[in-house]
PDB file of N, CA and C in Angstrom:
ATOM      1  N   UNK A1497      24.763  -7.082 -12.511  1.00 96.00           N
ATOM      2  CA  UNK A1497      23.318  -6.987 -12.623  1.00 96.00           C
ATOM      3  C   UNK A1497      22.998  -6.534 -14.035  1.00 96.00           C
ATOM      4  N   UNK A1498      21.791  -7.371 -14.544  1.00 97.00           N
ATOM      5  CA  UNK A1498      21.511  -6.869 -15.834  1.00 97.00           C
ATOM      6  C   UNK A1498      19.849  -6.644 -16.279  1.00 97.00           C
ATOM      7  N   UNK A1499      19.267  -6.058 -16.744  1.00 97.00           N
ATOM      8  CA  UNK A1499      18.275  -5.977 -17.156  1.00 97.00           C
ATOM      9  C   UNK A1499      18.375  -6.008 -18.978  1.00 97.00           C
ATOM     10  N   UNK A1500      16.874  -6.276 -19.688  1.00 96.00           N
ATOM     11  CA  UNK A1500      16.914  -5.763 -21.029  1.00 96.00           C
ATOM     12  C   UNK A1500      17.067  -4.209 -21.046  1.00 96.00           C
ATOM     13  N   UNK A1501      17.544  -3.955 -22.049  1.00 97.00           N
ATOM     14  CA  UNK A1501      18.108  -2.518 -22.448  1.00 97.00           C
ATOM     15  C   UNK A1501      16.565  -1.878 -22.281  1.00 97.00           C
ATOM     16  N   UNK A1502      15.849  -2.209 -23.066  1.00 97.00           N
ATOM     17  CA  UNK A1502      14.385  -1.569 -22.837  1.00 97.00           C
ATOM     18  C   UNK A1502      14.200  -1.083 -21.670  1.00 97.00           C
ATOM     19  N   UNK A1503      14.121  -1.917 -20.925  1.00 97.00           N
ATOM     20  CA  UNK A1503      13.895  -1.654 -19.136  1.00 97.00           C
ATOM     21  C   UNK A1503      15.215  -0.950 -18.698  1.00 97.00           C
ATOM     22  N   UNK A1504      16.167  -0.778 -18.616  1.00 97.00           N
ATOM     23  CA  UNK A1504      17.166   0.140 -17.995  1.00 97.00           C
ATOM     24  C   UNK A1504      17.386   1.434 -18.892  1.00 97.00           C
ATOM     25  N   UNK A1505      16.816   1.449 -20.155  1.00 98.00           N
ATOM     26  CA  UNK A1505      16.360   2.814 -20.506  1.00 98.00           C
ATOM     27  C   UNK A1505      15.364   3.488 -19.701  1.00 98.00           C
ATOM     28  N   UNK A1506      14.246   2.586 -19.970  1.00 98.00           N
ATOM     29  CA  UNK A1506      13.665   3.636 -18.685  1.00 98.00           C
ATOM     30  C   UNK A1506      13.745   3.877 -17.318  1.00 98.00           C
ATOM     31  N   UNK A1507      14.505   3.014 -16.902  1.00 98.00           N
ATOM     32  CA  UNK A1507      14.439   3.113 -15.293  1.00 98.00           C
ATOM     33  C   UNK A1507      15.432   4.631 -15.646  1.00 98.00           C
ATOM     34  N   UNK A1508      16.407   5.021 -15.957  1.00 98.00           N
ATOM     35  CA  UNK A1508      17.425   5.488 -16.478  1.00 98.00           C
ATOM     36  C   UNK A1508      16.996   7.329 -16.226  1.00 98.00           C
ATOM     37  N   UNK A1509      16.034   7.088 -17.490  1.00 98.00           N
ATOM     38  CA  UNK A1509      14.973   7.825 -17.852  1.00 98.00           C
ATOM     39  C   UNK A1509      14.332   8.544 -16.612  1.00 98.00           C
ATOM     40  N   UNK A1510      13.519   7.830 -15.983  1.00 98.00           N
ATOM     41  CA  UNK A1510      12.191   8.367 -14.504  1.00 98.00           C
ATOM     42  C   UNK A1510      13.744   8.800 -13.830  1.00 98.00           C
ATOM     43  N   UNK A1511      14.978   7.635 -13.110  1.00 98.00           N
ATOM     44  CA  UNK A1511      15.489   8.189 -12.289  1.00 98.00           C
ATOM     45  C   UNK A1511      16.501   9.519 -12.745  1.00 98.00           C
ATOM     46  N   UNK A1512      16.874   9.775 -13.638  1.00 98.00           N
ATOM     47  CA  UNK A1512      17.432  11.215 -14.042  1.00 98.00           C
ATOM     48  C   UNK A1512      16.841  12.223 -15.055  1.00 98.00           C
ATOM     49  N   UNK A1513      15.503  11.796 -15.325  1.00 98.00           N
ATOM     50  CA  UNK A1513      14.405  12.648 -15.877  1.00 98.00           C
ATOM     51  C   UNK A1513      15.288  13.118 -16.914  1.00 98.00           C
ATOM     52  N   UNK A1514      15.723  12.216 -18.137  1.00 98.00           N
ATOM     53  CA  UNK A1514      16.117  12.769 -19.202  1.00 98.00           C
ATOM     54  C   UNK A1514      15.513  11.934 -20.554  1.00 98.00           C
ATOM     55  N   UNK A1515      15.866  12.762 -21.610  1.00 98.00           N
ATOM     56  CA  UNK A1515      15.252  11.905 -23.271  1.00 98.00           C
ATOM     57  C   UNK A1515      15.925  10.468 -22.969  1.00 98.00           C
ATOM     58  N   UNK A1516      15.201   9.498 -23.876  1.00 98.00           N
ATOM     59  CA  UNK A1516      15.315   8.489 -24.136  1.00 98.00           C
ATOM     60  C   UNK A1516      16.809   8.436 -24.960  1.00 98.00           C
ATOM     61  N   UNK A1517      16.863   9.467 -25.489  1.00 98.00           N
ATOM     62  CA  UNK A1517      18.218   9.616 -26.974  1.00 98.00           C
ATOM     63  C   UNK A1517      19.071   9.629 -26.326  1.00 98.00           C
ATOM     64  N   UNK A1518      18.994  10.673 -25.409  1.00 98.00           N
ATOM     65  CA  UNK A1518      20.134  10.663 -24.325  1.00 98.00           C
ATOM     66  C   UNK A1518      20.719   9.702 -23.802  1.00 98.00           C
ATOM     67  N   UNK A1519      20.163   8.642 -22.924  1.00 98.00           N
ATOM     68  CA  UNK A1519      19.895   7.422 -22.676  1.00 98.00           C
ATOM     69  C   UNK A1519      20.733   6.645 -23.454  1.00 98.00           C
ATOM     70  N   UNK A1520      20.460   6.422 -24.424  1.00 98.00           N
ATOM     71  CA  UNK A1520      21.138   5.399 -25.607  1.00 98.00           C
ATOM     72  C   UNK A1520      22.112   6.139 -26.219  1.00 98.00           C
ATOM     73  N   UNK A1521      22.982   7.083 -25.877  1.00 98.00           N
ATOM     74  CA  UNK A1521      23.697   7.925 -26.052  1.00 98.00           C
ATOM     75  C   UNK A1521      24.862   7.091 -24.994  1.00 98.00           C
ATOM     76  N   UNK A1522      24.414   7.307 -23.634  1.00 97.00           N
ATOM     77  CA  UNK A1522      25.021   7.023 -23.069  1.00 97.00           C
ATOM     78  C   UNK A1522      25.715   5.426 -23.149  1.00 97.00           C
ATOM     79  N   UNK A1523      24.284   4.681 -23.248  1.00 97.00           N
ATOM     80  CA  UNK A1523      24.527   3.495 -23.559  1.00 97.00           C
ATOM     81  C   UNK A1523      25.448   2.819 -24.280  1.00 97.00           C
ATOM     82  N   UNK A1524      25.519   3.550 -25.747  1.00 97.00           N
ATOM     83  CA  UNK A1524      26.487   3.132 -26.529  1.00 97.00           C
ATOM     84  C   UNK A1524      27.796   3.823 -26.523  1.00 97.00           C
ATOM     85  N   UNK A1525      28.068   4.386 -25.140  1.00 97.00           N
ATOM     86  CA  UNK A1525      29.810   4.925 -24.406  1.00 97.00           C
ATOM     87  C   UNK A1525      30.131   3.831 -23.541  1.00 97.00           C
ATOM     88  N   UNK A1526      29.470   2.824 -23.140  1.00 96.00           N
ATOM     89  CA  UNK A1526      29.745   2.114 -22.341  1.00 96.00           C
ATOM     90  C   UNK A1526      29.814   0.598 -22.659  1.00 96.00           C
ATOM     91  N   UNK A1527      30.566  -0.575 -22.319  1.00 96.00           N
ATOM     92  CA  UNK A1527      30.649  -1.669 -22.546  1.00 96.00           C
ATOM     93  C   UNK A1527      29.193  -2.159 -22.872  1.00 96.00           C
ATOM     94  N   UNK A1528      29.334  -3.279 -23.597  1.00 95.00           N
ATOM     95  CA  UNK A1528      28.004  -3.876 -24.249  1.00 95.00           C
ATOM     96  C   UNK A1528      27.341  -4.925 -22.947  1.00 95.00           C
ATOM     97  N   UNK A1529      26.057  -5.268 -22.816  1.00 94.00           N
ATOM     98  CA  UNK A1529      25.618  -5.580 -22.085  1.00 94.00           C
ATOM     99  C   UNK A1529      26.564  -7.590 -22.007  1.00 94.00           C
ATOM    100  N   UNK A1530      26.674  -7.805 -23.421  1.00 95.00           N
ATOM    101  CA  UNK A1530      27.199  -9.148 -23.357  1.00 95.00           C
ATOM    102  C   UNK A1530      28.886  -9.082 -23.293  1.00 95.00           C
ATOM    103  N   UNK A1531      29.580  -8.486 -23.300  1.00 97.00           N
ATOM    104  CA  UNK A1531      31.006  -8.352 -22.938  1.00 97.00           C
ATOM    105  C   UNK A1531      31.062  -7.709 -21.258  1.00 97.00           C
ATOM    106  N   UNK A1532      30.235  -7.419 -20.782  1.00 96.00           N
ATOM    107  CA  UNK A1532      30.019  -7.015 -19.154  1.00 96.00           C
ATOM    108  C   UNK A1532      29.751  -8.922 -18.628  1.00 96.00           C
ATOM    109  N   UNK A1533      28.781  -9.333 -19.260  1.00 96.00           N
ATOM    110  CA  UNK A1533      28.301 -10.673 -19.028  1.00 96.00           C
ATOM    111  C   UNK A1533      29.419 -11.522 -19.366  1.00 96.00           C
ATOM    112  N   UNK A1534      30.032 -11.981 -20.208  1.00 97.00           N
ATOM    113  CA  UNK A1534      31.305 -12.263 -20.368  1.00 97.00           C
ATOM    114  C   UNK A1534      32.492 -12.253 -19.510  1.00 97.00           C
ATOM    115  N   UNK A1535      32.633 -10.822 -19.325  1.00 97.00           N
ATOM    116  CA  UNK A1535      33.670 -10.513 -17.745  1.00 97.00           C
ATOM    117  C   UNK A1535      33.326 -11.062 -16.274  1.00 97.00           C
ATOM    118  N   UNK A1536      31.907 -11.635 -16.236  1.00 97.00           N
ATOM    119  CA  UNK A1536      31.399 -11.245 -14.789  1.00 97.00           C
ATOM    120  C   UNK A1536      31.833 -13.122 -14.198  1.00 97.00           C
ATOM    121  N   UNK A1537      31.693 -13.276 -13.273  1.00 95.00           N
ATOM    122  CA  UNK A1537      31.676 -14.333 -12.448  1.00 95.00           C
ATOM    123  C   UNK A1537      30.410 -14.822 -12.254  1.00 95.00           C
ATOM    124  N   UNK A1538      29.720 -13.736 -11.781  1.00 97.00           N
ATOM    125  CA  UNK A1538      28.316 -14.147 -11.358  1.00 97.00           C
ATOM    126  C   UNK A1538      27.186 -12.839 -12.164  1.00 97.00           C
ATOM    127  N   UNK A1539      26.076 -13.200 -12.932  1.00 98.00           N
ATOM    128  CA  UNK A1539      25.157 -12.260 -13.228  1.00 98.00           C
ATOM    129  C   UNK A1539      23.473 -12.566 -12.870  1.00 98.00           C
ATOM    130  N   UNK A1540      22.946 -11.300 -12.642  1.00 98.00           N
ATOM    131  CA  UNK A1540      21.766 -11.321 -11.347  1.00 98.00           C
ATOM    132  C   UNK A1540      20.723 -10.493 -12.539  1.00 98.00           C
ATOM    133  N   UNK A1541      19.978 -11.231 -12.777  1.00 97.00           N
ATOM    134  CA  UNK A1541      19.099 -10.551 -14.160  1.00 97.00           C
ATOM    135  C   UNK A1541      17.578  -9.965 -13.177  1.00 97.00           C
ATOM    136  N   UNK A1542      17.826  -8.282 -13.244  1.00 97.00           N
ATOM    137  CA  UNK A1542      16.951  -7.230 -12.955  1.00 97.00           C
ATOM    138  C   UNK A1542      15.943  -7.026 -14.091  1.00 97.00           C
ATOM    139  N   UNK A1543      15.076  -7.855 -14.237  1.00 96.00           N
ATOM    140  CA  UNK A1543      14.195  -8.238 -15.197  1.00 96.00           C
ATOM    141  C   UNK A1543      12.752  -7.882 -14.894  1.00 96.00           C
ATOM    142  N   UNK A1544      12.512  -7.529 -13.538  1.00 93.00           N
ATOM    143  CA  UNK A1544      10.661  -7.546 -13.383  1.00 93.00           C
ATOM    144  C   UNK A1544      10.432  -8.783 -13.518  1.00 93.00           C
ATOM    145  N   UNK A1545      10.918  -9.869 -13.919  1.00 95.00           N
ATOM    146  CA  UNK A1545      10.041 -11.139 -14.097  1.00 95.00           C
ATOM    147  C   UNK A1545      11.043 -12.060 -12.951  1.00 95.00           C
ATOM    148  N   UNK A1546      12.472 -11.716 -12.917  1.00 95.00           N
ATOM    149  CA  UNK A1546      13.124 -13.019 -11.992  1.00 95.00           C
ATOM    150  C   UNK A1546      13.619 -12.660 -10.829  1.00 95.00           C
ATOM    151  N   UNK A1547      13.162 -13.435  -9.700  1.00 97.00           N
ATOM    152  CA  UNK A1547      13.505 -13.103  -8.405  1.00 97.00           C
ATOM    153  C   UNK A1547      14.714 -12.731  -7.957  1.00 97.00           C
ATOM    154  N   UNK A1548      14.961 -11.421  -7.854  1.00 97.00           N
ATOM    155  CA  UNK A1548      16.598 -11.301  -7.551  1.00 97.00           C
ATOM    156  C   UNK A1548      17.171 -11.986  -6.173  1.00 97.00           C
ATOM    157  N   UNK A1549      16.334 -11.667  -5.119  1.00 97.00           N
ATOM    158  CA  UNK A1549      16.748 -12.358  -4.014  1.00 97.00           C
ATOM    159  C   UNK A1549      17.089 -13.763  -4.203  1.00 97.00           C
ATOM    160  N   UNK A1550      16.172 -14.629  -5.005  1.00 97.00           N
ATOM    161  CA  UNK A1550      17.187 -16.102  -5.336  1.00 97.00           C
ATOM    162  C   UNK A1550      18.174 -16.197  -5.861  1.00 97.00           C
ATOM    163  N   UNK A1551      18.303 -15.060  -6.083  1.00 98.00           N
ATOM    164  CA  UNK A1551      19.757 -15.135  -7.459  1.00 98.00           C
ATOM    165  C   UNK A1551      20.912 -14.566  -6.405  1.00 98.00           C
ATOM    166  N   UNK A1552      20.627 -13.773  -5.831  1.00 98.00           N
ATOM    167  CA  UNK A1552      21.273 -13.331  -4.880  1.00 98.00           C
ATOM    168  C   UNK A1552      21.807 -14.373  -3.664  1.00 98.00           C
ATOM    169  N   UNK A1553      20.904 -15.206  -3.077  1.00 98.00           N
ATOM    170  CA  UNK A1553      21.314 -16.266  -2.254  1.00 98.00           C
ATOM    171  C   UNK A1553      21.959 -17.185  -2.807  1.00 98.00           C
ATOM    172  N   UNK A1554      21.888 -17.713  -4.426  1.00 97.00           N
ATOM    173  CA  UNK A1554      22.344 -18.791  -5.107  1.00 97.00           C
ATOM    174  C   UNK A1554      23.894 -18.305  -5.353  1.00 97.00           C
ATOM    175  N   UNK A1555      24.064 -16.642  -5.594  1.00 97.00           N
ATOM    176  CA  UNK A1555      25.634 -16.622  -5.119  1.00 97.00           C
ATOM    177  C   UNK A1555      25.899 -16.983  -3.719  1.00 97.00           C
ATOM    178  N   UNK A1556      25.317 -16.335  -3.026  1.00 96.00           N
ATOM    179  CA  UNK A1556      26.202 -16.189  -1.822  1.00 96.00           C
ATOM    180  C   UNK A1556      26.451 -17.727  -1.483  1.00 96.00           C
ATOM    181  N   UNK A1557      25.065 -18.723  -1.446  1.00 95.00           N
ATOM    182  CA  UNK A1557      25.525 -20.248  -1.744  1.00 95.00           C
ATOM    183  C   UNK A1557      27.113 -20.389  -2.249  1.00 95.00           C
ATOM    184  N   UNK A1558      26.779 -19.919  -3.202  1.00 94.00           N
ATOM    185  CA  UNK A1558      28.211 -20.915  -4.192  1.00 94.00           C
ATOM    186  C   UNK A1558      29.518 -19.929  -3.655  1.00 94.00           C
ATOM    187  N   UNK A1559      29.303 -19.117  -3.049  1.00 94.00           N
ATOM    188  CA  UNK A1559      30.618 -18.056  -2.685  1.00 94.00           C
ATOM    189  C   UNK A1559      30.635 -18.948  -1.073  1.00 94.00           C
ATOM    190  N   UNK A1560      30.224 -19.334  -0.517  1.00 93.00           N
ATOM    191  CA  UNK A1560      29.903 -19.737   0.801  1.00 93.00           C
ATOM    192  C   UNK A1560      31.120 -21.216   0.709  1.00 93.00           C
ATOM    193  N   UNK A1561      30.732 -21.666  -0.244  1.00 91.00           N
ATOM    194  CA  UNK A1561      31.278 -23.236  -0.678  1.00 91.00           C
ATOM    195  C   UNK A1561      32.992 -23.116  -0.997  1.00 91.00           C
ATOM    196  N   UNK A1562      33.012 -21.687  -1.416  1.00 88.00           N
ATOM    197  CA  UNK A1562      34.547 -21.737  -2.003  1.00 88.00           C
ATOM    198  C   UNK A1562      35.128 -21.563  -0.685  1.00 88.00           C
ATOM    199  N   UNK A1563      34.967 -20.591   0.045  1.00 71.00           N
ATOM    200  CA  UNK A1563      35.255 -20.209   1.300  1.00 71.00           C
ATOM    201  C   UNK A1563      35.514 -21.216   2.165  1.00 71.00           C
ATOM    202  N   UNK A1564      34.601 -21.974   2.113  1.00 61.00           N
ATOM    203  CA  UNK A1564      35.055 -22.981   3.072  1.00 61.00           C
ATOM    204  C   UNK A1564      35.742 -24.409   2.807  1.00 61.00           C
TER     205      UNK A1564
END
């Protein structure tokens, strides 16, 4: 799952009520948003703008297909 950095700063932010600095502190201890994307199989963009539930069924679709 990915959002823009903008937006998972703040979600980040409200849900552990800390500075923004902090935040991007953390951020830059952890893999980059495009080498996570890179590794992944499947990515589900937590955007406010794109329906996760389609993105969500469009795996389970294509995971459904291998399976069988």
């Amino acid at each position: 799952v990915t959002a823009p950095q903008n937006i998972r700063i703040k979600r980040v932010m409200e849900r552990d009520d800390i500075s923004k600095d902090l935040v991007k502190s953390i951020i830059q201890n952890q893999w980059s948003e495009d080498d996570k994307i890179k590794r992944s199989d499947f990515v589900i963009q937590n955007d406010n703008e794109t329906l996760v539930l389609k993105q969500v069924l469009a795996i389970h679709e294509n995971l459904s297909k291998i399976r069988n």
